[in-house]
XYZ file of N, CA, C and O in Angstrom:
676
model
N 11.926 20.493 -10.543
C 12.528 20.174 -11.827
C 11.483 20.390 -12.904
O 10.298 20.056 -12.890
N 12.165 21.012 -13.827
C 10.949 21.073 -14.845
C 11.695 20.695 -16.134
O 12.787 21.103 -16.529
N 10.665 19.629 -16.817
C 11.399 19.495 -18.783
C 10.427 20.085 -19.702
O 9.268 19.709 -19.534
N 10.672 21.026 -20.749
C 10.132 21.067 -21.378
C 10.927 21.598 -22.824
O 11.955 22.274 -22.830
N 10.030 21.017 -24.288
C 10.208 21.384 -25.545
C 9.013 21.695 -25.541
O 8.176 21.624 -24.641
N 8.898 22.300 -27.329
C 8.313 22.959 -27.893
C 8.613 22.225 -29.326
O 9.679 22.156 -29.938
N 6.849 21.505 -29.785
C 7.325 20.904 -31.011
C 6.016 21.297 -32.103
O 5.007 21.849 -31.663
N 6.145 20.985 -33.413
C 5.191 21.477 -34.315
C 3.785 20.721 -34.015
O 2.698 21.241 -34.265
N 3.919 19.622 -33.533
C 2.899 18.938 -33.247
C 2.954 18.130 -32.076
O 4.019 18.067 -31.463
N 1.773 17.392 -31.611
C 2.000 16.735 -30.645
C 2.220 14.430 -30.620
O 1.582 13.629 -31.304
N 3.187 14.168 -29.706
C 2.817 12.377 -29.868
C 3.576 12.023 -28.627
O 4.434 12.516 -27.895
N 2.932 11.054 -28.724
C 3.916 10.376 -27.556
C 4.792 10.090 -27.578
O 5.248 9.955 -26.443
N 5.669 9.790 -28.589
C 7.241 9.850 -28.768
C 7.457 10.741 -28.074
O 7.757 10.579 -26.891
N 7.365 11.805 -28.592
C 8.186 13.539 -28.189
C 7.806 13.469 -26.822
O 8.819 13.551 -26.128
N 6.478 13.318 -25.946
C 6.253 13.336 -24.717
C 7.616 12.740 -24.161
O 8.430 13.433 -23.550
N 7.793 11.341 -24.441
C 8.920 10.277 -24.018
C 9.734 10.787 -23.634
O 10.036 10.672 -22.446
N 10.670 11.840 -24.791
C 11.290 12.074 -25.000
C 11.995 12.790 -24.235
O 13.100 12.603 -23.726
N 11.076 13.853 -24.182
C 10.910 15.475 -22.991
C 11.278 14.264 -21.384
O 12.302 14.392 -20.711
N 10.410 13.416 -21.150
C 10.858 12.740 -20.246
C 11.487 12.108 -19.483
O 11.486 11.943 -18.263
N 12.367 11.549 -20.797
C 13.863 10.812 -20.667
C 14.992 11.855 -20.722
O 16.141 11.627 -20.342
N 14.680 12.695 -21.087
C 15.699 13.566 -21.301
C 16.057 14.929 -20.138
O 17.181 15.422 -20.051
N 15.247 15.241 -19.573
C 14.750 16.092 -18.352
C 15.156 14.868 -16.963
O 15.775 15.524 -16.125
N 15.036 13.598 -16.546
C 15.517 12.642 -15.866
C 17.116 12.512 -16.436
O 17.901 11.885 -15.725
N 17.428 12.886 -17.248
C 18.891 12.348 -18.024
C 19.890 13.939 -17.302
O 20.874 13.900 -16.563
N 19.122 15.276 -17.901
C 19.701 16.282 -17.643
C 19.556 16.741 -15.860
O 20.286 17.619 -15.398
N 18.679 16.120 -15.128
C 18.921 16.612 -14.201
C 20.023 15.450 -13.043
O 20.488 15.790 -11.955
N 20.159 14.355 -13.587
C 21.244 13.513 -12.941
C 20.460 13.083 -11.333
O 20.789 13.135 -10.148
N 19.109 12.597 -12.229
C 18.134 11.303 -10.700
C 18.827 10.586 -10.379
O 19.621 10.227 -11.249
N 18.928 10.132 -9.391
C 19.314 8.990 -8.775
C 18.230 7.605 -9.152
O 17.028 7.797 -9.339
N 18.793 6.363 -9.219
C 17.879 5.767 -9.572
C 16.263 5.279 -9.236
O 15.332 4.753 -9.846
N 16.546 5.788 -7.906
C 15.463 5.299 -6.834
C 14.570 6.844 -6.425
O 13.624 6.832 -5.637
N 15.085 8.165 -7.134
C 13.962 8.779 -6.773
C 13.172 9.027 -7.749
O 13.237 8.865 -8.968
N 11.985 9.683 -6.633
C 10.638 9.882 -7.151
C 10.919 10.598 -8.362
O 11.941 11.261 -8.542
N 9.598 10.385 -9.533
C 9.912 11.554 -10.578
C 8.074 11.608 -10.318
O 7.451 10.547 -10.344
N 7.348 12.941 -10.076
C 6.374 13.409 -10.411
C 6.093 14.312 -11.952
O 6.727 15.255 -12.425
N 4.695 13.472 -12.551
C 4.664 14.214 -13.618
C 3.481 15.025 -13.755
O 2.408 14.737 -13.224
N 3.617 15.711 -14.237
C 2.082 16.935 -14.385
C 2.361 16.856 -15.922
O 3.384 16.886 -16.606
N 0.802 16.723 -16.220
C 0.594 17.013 -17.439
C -0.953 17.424 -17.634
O -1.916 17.410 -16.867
N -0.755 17.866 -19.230
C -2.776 18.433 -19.657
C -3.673 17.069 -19.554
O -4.898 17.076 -19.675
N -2.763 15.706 -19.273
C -3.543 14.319 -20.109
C -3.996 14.265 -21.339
O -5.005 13.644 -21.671
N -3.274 14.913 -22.086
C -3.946 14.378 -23.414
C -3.331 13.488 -24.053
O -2.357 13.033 -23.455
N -3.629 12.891 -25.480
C -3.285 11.794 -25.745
C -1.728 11.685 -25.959
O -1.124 10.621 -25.819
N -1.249 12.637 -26.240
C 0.167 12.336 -26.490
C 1.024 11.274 -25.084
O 1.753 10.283 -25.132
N 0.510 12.047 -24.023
C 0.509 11.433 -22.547
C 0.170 10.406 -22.068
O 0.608 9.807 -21.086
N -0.838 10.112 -22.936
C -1.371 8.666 -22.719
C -1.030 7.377 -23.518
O -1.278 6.199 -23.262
N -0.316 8.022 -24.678
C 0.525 7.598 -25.803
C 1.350 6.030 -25.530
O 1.881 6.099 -24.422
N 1.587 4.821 -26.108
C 1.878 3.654 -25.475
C 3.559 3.636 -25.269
O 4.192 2.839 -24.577
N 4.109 4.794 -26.107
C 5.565 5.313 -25.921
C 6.181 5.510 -24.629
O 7.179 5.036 -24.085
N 4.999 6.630 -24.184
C 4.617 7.961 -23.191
C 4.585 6.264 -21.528
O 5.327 6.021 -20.577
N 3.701 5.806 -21.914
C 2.948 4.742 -21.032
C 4.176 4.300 -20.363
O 4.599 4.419 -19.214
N 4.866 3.449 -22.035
C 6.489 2.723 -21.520
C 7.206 3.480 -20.564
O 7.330 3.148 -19.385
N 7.663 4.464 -21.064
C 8.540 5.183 -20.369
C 7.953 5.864 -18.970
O 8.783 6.669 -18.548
N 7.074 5.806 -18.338
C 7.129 6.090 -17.412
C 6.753 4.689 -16.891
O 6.464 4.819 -15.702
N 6.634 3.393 -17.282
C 6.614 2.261 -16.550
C 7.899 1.870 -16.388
O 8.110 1.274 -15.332
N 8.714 2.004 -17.026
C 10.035 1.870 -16.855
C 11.240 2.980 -16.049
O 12.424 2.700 -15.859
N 10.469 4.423 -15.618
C 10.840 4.849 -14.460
C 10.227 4.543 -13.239
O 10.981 4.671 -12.274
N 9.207 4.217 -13.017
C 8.576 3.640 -11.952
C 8.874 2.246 -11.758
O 8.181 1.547 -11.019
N 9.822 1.832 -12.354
C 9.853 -0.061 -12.518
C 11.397 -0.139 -12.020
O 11.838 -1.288 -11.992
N 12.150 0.722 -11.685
C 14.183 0.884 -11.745
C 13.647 1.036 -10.111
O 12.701 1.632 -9.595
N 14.629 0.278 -9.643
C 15.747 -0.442 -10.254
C 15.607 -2.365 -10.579
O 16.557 -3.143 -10.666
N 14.710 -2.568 -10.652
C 14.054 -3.831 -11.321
C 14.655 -3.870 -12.741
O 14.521 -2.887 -13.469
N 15.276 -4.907 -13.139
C 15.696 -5.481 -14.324
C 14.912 -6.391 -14.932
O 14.725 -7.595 -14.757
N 14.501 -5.608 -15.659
C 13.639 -6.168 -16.705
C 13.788 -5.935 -17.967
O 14.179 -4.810 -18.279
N 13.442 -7.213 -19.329
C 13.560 -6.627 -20.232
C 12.488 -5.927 -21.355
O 11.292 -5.670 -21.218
N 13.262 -5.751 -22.351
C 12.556 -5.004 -22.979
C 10.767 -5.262 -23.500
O 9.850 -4.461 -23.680
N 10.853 -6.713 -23.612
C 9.671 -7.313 -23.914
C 8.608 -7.564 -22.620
O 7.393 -7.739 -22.714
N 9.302 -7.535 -21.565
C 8.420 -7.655 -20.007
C 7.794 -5.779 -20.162
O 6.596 -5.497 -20.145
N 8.811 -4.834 -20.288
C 8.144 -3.837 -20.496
C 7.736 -3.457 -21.005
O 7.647 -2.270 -20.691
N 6.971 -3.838 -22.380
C 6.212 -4.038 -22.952
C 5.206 -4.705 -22.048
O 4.473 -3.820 -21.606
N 5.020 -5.337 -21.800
C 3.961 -6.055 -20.982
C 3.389 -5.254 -20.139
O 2.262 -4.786 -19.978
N 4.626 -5.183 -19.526
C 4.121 -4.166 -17.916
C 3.047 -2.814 -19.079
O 1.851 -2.657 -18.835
N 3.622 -2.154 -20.037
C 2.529 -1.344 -20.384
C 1.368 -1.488 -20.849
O 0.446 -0.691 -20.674
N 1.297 -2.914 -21.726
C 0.577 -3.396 -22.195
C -0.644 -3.909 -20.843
O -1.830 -3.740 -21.124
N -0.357 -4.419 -19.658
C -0.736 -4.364 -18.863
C -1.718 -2.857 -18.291
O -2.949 -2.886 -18.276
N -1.067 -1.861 -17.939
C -1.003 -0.777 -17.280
C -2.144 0.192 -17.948
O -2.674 1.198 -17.477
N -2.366 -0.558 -19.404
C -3.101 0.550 -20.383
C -4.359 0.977 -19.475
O -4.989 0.121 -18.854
N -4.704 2.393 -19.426
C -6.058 2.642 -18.910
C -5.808 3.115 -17.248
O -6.616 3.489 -16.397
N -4.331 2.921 -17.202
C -3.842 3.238 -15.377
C -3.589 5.165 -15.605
O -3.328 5.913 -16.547
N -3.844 5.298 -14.197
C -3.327 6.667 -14.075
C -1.996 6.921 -13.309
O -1.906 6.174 -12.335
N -1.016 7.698 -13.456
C 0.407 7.696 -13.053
C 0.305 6.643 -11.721
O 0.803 5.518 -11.686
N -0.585 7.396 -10.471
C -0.452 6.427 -9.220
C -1.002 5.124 -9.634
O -0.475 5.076 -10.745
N -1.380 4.516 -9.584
C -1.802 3.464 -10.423
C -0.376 3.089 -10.703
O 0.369 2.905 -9.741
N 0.132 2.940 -12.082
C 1.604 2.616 -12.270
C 2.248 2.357 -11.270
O 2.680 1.228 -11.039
N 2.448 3.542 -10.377
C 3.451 3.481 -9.499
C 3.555 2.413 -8.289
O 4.480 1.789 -7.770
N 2.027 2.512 -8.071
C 1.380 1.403 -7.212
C 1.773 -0.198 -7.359
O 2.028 -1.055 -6.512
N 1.696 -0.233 -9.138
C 2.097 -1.599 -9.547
C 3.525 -1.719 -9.818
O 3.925 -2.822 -10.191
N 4.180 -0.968 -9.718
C 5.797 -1.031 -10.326
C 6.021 -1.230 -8.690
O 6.885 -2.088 -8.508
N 5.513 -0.706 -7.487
C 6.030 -0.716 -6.278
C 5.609 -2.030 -5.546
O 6.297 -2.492 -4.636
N 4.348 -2.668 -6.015
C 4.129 -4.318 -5.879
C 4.999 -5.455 -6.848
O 5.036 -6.670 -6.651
N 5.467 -4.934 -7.602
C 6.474 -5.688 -8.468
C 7.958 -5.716 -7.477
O 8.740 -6.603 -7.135
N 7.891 -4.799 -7.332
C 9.536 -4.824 -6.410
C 9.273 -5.449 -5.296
O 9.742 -6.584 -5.202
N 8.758 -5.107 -4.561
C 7.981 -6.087 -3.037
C 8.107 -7.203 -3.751
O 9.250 -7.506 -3.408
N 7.795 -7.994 -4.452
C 7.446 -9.056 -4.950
C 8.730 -10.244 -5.250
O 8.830 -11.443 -4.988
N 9.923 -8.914 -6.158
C 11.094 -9.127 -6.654
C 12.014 -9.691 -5.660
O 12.833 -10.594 -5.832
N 11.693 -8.854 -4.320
C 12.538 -8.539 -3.164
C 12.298 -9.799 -2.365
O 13.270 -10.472 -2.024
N 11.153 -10.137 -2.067
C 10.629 -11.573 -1.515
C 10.959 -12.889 -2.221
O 11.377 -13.803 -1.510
N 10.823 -13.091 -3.511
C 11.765 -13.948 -4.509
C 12.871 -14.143 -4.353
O 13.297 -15.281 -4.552
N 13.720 -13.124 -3.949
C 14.825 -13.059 -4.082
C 15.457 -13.374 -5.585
O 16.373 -14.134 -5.898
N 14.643 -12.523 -6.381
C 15.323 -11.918 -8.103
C 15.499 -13.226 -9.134
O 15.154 -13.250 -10.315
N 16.077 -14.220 -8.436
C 16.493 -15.719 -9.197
C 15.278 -15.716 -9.569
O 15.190 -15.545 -10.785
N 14.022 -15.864 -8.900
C 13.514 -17.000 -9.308
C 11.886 -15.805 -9.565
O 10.880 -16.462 -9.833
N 11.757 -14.913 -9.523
C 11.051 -14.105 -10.542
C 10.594 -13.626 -10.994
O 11.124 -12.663 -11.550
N 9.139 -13.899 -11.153
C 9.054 -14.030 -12.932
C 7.330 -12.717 -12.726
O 6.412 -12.599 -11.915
N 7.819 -11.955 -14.153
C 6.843 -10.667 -14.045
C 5.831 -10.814 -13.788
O 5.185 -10.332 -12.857
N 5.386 -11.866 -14.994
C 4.200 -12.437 -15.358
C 3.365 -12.980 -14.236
O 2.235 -12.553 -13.998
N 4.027 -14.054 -13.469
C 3.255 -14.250 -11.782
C 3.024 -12.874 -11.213
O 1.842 -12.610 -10.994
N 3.573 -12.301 -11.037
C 3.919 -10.721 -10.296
C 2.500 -10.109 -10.667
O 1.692 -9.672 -9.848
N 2.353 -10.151 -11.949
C 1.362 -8.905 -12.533
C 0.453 -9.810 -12.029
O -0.158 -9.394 -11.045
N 0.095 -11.250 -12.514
C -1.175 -12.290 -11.874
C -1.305 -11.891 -10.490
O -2.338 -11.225 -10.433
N -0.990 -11.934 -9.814
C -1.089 -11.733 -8.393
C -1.663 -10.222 -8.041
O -2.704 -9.987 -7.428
N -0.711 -9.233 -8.588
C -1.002 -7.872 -8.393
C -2.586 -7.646 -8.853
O -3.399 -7.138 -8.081
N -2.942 -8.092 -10.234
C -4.458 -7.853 -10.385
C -5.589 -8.936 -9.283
O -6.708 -8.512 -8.996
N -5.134 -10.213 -8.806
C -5.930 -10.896 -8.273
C -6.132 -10.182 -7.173
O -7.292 -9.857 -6.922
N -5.164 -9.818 -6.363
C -5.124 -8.708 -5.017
C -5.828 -7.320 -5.138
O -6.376 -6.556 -4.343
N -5.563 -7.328 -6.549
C -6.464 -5.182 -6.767
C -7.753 -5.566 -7.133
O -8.033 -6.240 -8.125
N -8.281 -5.263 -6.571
C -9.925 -5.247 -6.468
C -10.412 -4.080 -7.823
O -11.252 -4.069 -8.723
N -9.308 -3.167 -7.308
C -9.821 -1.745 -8.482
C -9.143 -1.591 -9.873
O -8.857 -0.715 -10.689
N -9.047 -2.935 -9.685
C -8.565 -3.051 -11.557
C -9.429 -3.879 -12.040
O -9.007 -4.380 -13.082
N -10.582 -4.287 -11.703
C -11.802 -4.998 -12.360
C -11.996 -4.844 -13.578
O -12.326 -5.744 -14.351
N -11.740 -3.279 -13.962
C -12.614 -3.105 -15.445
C -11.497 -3.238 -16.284
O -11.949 -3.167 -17.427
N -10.274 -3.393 -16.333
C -9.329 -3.434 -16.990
C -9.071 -4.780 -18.122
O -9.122 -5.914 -17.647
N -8.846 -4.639 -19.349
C -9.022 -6.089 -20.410
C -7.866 -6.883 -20.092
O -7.845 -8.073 -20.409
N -6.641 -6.190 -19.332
C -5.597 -7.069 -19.271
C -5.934 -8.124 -18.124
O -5.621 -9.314 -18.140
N -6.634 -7.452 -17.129
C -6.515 -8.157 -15.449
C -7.392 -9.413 -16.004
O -7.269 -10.543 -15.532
N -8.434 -9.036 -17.226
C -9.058 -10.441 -17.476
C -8.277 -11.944 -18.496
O -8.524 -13.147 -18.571
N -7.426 -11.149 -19.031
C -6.212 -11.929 -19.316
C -5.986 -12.590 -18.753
O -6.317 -13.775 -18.786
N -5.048 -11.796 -17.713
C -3.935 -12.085 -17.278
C -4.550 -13.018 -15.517
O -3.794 -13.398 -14.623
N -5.668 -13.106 -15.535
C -6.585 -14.105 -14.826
C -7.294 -15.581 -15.297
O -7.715 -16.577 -14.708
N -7.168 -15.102 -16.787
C -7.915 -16.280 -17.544
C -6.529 -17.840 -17.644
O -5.695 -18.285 -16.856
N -6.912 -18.147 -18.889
C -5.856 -19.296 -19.114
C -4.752 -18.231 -20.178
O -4.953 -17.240 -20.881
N -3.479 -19.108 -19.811
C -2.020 -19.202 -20.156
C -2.624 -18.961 -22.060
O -2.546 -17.989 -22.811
N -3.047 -19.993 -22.199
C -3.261 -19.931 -23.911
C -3.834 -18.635 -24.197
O -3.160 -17.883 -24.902
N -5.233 -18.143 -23.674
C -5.568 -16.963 -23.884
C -4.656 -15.611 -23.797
O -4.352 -14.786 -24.659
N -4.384 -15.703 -22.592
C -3.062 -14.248 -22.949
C -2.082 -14.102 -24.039
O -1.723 -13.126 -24.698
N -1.686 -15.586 -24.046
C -0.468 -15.769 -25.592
C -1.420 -15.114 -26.791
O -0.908 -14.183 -27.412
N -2.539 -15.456 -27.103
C -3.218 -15.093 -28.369
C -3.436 -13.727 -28.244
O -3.307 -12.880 -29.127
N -3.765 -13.573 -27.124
C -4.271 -12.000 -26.993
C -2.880 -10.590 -27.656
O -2.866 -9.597 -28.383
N -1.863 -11.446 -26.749
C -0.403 -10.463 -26.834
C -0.237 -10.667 -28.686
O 0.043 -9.779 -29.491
N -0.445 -11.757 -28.897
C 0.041 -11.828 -30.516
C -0.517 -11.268 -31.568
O 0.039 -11.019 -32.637
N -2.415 -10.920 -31.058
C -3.182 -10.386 -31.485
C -2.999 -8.761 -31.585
O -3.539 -8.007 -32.395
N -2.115 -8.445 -30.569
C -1.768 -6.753 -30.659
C -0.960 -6.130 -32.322
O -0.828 -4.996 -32.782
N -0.502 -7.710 -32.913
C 0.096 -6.754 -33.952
C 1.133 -6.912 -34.039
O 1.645 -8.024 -34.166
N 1.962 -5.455 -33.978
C 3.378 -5.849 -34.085
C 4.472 -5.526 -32.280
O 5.626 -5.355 -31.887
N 3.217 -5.612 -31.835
C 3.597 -5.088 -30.358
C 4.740 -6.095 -29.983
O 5.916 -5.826 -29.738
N 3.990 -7.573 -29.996
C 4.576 -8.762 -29.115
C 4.915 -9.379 -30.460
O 4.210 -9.600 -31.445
N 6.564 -9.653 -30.146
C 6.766 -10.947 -31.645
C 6.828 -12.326 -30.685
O 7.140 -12.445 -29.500
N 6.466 -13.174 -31.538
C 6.686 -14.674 -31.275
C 7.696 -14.831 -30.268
O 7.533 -15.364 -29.171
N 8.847 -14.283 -30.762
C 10.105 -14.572 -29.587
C 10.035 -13.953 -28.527
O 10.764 -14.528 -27.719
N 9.236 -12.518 -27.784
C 8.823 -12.021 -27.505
C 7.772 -12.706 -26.064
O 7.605 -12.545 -24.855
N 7.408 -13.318 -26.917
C 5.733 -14.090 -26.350
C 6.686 -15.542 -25.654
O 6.183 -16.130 -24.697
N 7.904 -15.971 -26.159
C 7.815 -17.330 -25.805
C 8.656 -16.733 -24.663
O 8.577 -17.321 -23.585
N 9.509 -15.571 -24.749
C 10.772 -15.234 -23.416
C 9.701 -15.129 -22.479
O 9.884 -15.772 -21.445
N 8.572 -14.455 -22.564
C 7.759 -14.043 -21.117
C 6.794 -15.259 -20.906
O 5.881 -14.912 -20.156
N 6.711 -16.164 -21.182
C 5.988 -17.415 -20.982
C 7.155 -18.831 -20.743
O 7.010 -20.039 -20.554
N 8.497 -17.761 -20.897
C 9.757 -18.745 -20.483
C 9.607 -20.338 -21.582
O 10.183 -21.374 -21.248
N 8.902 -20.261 -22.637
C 9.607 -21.628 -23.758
C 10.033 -21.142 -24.920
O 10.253 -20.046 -25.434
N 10.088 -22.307 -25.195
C 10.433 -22.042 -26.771
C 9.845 -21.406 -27.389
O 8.833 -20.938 -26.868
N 10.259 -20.921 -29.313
C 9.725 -20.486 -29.623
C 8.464 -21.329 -30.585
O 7.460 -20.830 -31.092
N 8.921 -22.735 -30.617
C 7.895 -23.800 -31.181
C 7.052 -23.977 -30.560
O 5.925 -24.185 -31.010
N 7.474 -23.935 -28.807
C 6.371 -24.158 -28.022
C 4.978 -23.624 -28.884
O 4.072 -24.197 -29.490
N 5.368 -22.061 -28.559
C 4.273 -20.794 -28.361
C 3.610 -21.273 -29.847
O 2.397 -21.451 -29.963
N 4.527 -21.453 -30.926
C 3.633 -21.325 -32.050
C 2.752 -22.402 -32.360
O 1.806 -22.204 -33.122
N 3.074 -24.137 -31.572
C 1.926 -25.042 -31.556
C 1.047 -24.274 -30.848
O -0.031 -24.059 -31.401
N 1.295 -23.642 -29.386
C -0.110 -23.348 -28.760
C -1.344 -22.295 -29.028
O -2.529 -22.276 -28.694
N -0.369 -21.305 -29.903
C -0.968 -20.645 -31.162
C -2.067 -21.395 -31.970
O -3.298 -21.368 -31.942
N -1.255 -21.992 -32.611
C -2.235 -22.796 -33.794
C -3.099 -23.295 -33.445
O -4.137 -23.178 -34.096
N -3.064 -24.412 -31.761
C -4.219 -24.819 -31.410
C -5.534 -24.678 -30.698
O -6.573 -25.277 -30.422
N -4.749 -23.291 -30.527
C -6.003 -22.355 -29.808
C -6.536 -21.750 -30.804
O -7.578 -21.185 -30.472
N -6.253 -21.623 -31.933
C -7.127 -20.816 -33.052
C -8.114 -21.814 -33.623
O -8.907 -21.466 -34.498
């Protein structure tokens, strides 16, 4: 299978794009493989580019939009296997839970405590440290993670998050 455009410039949108759309036109099934070849350059590495292939490597797992965010936000600095590696310990994970009960956020904790070869990574030190620290960290991205955002993947409120905000600053 091959996707490709031709655009005036390059980003990770358009990468996305070519991506979702080449999986759309060739009619995948949900569960197969998609291999990608690329030059690696930044468009590819792009946090668009990132999503979208964490979210083909992550199906048929239901997740939402703000966990995938995470999962990329997580993933930053991974190479495709890598991803795939962690989207395929997420499902193992899902599958043993039995889906009710959950939750990404343990999933990814676990997945970095177990990977030895994600040491150098800023999330695995997060997402190892304390509960308060990751909240500041995700909120600190900007406009990545909103408040409501931060309290769905930490499962409270949204008052919760913003006392524990304030008192960690």
């Amino acid at each position: 299978i091959v996707g490709w455009e031709v655009y005036e410039n390059e980003s990770s949108e358009q990468a996305a794009d070519v991506l979702r759309k080449t999986r759309l036109t060739e009619v995948l099934p949900i569960h197969q493989e998609v291999l990608l070849h690329s030059d690696n350059g930044s468009p590819m590495k792009g946090a668009t580019m990132l999503a979208t292939i964490v979210k083909t490597y992550s199906l048929p797992l239901d997740i939402s939009e703000s966990e995938l965010k995470l999962l990329a936000w997580a993933s930053d600095g991974f190479s495709g296997a890598d991803i795939e590696t962690l989207c395929n310990s997420l499902k193992r994970t899902a599958v043993m839970e039995k889906d009710s009960s959950f939750s990404l956020l343990r999933a990814l904790e676990n997945y970095f405590l177990l990977s030895a070869d994600t040491e150098t990574f800023f999330a695995r030190k997060l997402l190892m440290g304390s509960r308060d620290e990751l909240m500041k960290a995700l909120k600190s991205t900007g406009s990545l993670f909103s408040q409501k955002e931060i309290a769905k993947l930490f499962n409270m409120g949204e008052s919760t998050v913003s006392r524990l905000l304030r008192q960690s600053t």
